[in-house]
mmCIF file with all atom_site columns, C-alpha atoms and ligand atoms in Angstrom:
data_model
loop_
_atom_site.group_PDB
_atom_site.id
_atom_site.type_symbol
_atom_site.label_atom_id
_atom_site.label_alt_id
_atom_site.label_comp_id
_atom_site.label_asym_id
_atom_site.label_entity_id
_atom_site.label_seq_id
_atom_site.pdbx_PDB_ins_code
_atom_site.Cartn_x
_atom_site.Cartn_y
_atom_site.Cartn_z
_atom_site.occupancy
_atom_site.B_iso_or_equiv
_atom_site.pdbx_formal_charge
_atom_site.auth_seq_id
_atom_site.auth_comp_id
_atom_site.auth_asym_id
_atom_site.auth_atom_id
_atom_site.pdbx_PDB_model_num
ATOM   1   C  CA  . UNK Z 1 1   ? 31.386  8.205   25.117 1.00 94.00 ? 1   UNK Z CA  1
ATOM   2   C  CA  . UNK Z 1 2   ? 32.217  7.258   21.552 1.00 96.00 ? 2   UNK Z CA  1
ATOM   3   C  CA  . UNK Z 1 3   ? 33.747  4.338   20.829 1.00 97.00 ? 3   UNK Z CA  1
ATOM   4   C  CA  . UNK Z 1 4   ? 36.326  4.696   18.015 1.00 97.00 ? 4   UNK Z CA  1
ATOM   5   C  CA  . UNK Z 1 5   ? 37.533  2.449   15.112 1.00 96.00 ? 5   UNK Z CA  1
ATOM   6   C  CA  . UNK Z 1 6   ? 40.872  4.758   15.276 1.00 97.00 ? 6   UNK Z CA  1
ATOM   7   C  CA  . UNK Z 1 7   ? 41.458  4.635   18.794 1.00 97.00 ? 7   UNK Z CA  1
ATOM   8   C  CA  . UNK Z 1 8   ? 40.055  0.810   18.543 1.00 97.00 ? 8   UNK Z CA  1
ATOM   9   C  CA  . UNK Z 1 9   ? 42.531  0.162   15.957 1.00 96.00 ? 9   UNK Z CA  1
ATOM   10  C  CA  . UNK Z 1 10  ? 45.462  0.477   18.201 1.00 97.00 ? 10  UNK Z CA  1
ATOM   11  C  CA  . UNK Z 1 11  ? 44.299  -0.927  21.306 1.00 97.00 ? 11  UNK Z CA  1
ATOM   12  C  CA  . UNK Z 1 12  ? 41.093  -2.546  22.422 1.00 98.00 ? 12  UNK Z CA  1
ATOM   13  C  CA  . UNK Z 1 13  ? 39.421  0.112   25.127 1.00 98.00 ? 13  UNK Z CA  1
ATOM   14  C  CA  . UNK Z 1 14  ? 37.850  -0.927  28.623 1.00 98.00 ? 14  UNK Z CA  1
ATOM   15  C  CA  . UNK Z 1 15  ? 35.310  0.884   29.951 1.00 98.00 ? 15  UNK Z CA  1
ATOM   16  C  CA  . UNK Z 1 16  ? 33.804  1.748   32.766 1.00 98.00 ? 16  UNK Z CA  1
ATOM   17  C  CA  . UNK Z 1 17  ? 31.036  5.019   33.144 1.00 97.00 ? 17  UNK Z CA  1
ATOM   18  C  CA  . UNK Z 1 18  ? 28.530  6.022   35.031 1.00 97.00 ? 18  UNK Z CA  1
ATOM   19  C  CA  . UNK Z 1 19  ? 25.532  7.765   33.330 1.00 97.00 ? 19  UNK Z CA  1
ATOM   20  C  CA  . UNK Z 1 20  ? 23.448  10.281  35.277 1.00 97.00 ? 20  UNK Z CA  1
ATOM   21  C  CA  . UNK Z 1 21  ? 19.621  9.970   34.803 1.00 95.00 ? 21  UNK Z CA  1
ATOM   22  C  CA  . UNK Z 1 22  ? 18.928  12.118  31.952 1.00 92.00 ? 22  UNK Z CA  1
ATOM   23  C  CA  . UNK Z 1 23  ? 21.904  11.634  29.667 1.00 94.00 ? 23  UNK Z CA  1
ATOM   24  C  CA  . UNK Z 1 24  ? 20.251  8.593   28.305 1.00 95.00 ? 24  UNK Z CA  1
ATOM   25  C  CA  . UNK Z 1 25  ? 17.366  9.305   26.242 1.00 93.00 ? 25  UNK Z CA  1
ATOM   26  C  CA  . UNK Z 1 26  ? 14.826  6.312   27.657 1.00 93.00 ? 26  UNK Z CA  1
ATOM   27  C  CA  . UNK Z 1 27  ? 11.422  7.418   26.664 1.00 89.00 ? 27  UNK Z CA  1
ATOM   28  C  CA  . UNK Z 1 28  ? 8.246   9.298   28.183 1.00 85.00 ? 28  UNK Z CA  1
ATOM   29  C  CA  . UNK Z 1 29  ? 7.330   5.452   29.833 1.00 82.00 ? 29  UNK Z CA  1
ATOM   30  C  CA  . UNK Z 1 30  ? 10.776  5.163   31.541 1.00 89.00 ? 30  UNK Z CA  1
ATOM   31  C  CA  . UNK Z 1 31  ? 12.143  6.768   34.063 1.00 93.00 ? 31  UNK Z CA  1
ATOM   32  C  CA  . UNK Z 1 32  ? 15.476  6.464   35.477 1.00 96.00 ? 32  UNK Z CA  1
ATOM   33  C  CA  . UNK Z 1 33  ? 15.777  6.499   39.031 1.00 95.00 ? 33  UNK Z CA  1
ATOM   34  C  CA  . UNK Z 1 34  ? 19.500  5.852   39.772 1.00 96.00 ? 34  UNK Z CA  1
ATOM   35  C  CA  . UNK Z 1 35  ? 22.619  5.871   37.698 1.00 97.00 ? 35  UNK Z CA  1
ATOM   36  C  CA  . UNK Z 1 36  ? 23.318  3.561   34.973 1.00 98.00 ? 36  UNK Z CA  1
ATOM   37  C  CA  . UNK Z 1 37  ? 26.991  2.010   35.928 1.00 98.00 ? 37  UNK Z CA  1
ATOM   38  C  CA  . UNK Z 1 38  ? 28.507  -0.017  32.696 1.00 98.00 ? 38  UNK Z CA  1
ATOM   39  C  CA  . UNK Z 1 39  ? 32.006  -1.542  32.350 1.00 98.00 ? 39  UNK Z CA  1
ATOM   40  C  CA  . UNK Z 1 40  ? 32.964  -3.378  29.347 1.00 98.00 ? 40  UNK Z CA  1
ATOM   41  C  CA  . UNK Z 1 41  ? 35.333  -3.560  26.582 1.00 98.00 ? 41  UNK Z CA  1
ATOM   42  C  CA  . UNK Z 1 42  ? 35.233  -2.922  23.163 1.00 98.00 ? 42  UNK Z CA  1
ATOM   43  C  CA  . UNK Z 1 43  ? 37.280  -4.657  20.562 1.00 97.00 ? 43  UNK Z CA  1
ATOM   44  C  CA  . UNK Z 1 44  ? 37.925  -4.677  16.769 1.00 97.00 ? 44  UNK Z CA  1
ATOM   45  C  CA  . UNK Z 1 45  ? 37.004  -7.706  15.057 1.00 94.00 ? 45  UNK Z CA  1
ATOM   46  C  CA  . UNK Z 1 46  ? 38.336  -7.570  11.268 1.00 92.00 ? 46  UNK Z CA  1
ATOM   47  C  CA  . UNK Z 1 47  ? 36.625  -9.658  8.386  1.00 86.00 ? 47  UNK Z CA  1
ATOM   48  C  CA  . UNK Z 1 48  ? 38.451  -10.432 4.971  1.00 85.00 ? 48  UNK Z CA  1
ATOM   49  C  CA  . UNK Z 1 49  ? 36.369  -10.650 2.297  1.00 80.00 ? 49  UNK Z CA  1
ATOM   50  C  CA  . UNK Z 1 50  ? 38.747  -11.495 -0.477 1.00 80.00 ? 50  UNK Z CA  1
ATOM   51  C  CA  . UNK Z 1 51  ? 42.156  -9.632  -1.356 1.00 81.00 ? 51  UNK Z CA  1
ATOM   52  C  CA  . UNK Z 1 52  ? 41.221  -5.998  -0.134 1.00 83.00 ? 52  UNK Z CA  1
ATOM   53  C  CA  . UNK Z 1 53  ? 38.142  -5.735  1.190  1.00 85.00 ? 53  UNK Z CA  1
ATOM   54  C  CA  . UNK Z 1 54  ? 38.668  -5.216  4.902  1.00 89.00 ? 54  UNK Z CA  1
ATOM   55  C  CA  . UNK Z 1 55  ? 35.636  -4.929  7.594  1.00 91.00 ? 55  UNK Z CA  1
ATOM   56  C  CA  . UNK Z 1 56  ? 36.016  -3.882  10.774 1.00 94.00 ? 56  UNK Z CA  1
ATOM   57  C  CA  . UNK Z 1 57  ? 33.205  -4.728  13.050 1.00 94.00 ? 57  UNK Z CA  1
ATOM   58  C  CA  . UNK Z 1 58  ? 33.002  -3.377  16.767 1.00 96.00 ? 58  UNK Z CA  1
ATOM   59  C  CA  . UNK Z 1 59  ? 32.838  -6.460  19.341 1.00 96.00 ? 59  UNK Z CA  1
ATOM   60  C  CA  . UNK Z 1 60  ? 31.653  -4.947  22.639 1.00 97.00 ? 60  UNK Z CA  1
ATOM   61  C  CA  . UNK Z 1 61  ? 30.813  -6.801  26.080 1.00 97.00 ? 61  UNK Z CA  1
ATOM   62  C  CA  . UNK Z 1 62  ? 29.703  -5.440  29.239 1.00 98.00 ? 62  UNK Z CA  1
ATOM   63  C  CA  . UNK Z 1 63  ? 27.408  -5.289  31.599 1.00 98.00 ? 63  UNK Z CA  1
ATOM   64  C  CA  . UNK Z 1 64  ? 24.889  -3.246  32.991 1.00 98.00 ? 64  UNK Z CA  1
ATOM   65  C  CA  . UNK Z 1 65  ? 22.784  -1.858  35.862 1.00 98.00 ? 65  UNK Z CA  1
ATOM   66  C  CA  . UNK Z 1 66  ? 20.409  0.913   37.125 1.00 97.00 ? 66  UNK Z CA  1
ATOM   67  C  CA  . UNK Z 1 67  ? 17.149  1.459   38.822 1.00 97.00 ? 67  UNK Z CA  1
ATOM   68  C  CA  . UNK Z 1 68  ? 13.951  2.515   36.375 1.00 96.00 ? 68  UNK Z CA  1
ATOM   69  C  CA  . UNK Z 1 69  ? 10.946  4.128   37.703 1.00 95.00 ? 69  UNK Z CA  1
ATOM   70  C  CA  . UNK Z 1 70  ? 8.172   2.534   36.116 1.00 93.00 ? 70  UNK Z CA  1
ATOM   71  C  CA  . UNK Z 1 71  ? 4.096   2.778   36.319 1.00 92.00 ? 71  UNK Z CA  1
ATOM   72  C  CA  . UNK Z 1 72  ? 2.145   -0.389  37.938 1.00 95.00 ? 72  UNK Z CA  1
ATOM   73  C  CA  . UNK Z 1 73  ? 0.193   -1.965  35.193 1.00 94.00 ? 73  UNK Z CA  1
ATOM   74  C  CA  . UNK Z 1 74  ? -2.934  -1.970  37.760 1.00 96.00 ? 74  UNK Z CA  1
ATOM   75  C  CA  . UNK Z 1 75  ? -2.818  1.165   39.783 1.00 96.00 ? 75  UNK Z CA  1
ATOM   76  C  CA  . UNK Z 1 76  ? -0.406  3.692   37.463 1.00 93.00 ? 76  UNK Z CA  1
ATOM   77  C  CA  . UNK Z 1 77  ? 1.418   3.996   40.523 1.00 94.00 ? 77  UNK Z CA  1
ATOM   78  C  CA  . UNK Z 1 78  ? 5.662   4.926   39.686 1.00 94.00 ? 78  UNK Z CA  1
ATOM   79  C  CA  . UNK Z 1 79  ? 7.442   1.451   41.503 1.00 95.00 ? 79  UNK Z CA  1
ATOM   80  C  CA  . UNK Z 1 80  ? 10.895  1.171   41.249 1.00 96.00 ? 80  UNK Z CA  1
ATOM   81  C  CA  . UNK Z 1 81  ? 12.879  -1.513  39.406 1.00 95.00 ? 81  UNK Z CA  1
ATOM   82  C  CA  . UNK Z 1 82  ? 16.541  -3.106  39.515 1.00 96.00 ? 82  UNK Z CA  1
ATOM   83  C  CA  . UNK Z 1 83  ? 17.772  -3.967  36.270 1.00 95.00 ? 83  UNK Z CA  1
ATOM   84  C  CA  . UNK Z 1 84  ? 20.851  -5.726  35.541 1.00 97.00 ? 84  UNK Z CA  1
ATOM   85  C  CA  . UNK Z 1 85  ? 21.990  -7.139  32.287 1.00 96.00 ? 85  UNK Z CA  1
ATOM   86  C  CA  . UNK Z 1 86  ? 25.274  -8.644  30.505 1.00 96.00 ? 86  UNK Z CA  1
ATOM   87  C  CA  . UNK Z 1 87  ? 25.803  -7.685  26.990 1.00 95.00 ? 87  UNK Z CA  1
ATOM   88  C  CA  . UNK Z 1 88  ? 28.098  -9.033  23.828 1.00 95.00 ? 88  UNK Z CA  1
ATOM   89  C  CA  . UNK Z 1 89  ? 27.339  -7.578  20.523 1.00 95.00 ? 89  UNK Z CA  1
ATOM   90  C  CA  . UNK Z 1 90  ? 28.766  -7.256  17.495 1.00 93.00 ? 90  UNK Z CA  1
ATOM   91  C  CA  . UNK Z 1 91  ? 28.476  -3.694  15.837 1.00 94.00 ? 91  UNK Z CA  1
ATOM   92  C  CA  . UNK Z 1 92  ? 29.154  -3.858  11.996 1.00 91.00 ? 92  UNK Z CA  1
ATOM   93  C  CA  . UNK Z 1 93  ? 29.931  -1.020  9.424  1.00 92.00 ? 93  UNK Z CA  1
ATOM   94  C  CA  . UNK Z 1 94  ? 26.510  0.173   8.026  1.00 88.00 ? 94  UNK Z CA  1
ATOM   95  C  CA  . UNK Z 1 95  ? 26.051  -1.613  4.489  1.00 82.00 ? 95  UNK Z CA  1
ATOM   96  C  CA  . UNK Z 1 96  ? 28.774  -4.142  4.955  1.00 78.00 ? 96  UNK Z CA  1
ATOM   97  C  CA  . UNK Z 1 97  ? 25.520  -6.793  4.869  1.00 72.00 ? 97  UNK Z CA  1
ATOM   98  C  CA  . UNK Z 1 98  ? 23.840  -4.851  1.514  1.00 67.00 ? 98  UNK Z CA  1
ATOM   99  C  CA  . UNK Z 1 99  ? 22.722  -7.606  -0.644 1.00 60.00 ? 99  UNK Z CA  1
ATOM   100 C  CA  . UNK Z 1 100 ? 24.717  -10.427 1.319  1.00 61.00 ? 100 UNK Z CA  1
ATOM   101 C  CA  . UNK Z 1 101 ? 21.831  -13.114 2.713  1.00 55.00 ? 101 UNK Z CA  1
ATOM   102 C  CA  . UNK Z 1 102 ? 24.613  -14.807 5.182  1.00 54.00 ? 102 UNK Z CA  1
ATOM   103 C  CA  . UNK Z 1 103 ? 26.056  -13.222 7.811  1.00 55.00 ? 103 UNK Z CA  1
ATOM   104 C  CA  . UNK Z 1 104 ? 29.910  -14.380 8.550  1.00 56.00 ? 104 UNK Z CA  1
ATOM   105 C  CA  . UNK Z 1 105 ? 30.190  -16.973 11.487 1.00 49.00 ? 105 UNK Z CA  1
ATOM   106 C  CA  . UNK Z 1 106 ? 31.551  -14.194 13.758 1.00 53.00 ? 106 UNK Z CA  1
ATOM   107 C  CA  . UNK Z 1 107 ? 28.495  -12.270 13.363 1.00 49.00 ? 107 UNK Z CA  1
ATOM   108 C  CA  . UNK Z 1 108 ? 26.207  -14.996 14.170 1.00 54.00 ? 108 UNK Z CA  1
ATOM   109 C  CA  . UNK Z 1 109 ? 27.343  -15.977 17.618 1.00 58.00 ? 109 UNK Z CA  1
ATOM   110 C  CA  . UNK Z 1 110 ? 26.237  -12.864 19.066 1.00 67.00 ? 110 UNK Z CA  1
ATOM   111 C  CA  . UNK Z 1 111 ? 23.597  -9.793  18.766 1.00 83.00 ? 111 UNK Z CA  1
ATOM   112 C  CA  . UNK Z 1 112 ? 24.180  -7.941  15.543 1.00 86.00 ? 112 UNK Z CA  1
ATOM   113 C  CA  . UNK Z 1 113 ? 24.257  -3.761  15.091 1.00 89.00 ? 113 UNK Z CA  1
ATOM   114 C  CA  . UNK Z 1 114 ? 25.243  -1.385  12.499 1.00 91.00 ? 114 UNK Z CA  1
ATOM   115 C  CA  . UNK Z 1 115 ? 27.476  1.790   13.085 1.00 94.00 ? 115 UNK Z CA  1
ATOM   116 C  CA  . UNK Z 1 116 ? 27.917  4.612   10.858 1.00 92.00 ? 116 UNK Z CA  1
ATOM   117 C  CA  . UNK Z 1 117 ? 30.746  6.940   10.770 1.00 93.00 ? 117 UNK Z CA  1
ATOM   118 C  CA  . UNK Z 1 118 ? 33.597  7.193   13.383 1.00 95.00 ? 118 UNK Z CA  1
ATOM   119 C  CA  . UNK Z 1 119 ? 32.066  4.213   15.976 1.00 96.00 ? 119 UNK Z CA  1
ATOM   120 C  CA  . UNK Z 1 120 ? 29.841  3.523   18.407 1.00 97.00 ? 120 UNK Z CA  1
ATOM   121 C  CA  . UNK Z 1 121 ? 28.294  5.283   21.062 1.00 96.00 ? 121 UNK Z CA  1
ATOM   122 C  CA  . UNK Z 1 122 ? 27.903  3.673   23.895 1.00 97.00 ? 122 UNK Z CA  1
ATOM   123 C  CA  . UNK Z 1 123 ? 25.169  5.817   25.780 1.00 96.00 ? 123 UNK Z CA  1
ATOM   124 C  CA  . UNK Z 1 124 ? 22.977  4.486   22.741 1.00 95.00 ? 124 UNK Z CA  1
ATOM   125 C  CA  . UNK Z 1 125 ? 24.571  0.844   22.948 1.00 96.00 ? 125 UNK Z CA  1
ATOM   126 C  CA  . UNK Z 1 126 ? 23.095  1.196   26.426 1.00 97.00 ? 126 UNK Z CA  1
ATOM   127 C  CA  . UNK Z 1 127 ? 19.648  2.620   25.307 1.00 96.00 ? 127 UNK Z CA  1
ATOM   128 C  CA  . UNK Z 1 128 ? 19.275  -0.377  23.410 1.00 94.00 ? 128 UNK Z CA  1
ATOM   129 C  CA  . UNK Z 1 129 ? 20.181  -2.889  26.204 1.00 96.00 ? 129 UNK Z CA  1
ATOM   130 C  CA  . UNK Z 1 130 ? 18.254  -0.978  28.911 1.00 96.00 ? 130 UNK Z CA  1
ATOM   131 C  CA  . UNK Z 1 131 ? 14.747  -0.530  27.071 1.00 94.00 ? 131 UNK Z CA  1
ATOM   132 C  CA  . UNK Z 1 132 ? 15.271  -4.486  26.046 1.00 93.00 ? 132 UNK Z CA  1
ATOM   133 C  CA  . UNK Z 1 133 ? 15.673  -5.304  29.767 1.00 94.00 ? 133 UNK Z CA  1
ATOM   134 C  CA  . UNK Z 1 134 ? 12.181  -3.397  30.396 1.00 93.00 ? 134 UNK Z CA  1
ATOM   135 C  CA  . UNK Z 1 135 ? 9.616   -5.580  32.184 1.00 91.00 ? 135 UNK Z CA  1
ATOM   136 C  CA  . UNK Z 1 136 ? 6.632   -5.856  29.850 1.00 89.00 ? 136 UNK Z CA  1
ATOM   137 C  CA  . UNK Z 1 137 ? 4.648   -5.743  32.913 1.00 92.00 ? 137 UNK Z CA  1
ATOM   138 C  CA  . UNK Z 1 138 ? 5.104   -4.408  36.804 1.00 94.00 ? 138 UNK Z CA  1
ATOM   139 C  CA  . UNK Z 1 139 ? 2.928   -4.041  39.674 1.00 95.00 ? 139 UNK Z CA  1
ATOM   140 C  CA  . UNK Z 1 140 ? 3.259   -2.113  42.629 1.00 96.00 ? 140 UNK Z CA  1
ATOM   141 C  CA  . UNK Z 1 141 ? 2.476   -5.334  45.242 1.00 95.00 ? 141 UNK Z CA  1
ATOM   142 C  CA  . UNK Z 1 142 ? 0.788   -8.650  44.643 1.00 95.00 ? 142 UNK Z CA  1
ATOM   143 C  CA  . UNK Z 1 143 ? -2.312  -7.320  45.791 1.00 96.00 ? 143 UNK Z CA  1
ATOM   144 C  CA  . UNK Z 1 144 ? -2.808  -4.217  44.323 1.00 97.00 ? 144 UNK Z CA  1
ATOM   145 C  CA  . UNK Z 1 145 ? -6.375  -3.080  43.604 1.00 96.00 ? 145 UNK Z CA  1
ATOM   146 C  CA  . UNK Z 1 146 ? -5.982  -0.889  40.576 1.00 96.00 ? 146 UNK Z CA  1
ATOM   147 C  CA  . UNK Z 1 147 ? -7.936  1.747   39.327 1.00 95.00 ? 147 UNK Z CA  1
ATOM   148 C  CA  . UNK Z 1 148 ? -11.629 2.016   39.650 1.00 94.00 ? 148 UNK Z CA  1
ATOM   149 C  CA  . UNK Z 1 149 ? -13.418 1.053   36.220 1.00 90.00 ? 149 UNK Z CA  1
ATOM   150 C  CA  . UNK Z 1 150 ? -15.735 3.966   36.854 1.00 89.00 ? 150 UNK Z CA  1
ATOM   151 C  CA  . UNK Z 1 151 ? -13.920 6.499   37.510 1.00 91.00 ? 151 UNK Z CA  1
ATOM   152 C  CA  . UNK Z 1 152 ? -10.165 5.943   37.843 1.00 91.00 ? 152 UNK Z CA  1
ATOM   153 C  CA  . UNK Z 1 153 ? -9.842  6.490   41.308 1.00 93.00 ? 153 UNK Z CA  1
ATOM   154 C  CA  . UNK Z 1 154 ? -6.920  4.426   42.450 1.00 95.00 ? 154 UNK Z CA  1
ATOM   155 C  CA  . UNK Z 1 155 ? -8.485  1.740   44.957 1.00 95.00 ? 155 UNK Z CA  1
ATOM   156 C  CA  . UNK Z 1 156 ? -5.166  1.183   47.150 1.00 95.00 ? 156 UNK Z CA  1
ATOM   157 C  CA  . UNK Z 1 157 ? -6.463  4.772   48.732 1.00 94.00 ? 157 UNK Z CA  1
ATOM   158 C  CA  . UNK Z 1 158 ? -9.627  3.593   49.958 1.00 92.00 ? 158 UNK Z CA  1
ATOM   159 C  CA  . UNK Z 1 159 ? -13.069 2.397   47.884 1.00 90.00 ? 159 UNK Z CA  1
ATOM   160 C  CA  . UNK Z 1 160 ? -14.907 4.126   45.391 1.00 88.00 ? 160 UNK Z CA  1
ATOM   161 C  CA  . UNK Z 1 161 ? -17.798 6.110   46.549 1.00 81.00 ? 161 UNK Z CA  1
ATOM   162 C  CA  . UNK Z 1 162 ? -19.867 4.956   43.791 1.00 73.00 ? 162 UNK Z CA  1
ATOM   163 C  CA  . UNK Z 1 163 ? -19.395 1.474   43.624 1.00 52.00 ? 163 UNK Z CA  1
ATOM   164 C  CA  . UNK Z 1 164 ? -21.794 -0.938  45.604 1.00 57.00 ? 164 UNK Z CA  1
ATOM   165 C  CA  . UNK Z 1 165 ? -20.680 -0.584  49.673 1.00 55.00 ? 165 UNK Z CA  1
ATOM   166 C  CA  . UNK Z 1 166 ? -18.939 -3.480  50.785 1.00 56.00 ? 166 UNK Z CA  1
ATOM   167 C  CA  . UNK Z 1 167 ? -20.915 -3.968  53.998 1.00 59.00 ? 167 UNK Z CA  1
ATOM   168 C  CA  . UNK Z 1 168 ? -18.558 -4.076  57.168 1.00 64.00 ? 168 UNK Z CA  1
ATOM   169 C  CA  . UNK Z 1 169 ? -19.130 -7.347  59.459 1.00 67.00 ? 169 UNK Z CA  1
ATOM   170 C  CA  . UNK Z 1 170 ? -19.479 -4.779  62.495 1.00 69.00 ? 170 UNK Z CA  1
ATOM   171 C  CA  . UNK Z 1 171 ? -22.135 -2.956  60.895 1.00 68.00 ? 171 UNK Z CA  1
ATOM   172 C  CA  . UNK Z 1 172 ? -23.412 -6.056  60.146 1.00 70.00 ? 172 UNK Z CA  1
ATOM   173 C  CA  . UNK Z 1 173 ? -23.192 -7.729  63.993 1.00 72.00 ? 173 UNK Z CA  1
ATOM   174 C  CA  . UNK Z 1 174 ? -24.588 -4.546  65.220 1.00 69.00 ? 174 UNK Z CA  1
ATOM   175 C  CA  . UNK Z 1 175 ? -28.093 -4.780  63.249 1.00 70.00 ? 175 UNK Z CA  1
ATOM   176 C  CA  . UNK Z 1 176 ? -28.037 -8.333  64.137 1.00 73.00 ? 176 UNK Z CA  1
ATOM   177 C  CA  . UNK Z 1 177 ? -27.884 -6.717  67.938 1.00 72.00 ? 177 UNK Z CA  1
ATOM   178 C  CA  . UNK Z 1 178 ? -30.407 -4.172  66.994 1.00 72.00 ? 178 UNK Z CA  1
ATOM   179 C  CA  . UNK Z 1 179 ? -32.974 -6.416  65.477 1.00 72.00 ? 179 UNK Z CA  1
ATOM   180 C  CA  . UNK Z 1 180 ? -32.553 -9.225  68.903 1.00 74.00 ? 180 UNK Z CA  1
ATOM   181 C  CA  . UNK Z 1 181 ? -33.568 -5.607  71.167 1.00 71.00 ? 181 UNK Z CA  1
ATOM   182 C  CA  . UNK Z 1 182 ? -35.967 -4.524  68.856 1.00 68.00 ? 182 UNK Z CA  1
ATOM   183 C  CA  . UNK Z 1 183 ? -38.174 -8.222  68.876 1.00 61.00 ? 183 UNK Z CA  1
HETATM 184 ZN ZN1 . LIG J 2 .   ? -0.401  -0.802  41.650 1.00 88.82 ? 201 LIG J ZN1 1
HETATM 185 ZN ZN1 . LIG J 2 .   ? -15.172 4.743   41.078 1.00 88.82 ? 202 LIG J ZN1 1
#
């Protein structure tokens, strides 16, 4: 869905989508499990610098929220994550910052992005927010074992063969039998 300084010029435009998984480019490392649902609106926010220079920024606030498939940092595993996030960001004509150090008070007060063209689009407005909502780090449960350092074999499924046995306490109470009938 573009978002467009024409259409923005006459009216400010609410917004509210649902993106199937797919239509958002995330990434090889995410996966989208569910849709994304958004609902917003996006305004026009005009700057005067001086007698006739006009710029028209894109104001747009929202919120967001899906379910990612993402891999365990342990065991590789996919585990599935809510995400939710609120957004307000200020989109500004690509260039209209060249060689300017400040940016205006408007810009300051919330996240700053450049737009090129026509608008915005939101699908990569909500790229953006998504992949900055991104857990650096999952696991599957608290207690996952992870992958075997000698061969990748994930542990949840059972021990590796190669590493050292773990000697079970039955075994263990039975040899302590075996050695009382034995003396
Ligand atoms: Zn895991
Ligand atoms: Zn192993």
């Amino acid at each position: 869905m573009l978002i467009e300084i024409k259409e923005l010029e006459r009216h400010p435009i609410d917004f509210a989508e649902d993106f199937a998984p797919g239509v958002i480019d995330l990434g090889a490392e995410v996966k989208q499990d569910s849709v994304v649902k958004t609902s917003g609106r996006a305004q026009l926010v005009e700057e005067h610098h001086g007698k006739h220079q006009i710029i028209q920024d894109i104001r747009i606030k929202g919120e967001l929220s899906t379910c990612l498939e993402l891999p365990c940092a342990r065991c590789l595993e996919q585990v599935k994550q809510d995400i939710q996030r609120n957004f307000e960001l200020l989109y500004r004509p690509l260039g209209a910052d060249a060689g300017r150090e400040e940016l205006s008070v408007t810009a300051a007060e919330a996240e700053v992005g450049y737009y090129q063209g026509e608008g915005v689009l939101l699908e990569d407005v909500l790229r953006e927010q998504i992949l900055l909502e991104v857990p650096l780090k999952v696991i599957c449960r608290e207690d996952c074992k992870g992958l075997c350092a000698h061969c990748g074999k994930n542990l949840n499924e059972g021990s590796c063969s190669g590493a050292e046995p773990i000697e079970d306490p039955r075994w263990a109470a039975l040899k302590e039998i075996r050695g009382k009938l034995e003396n």
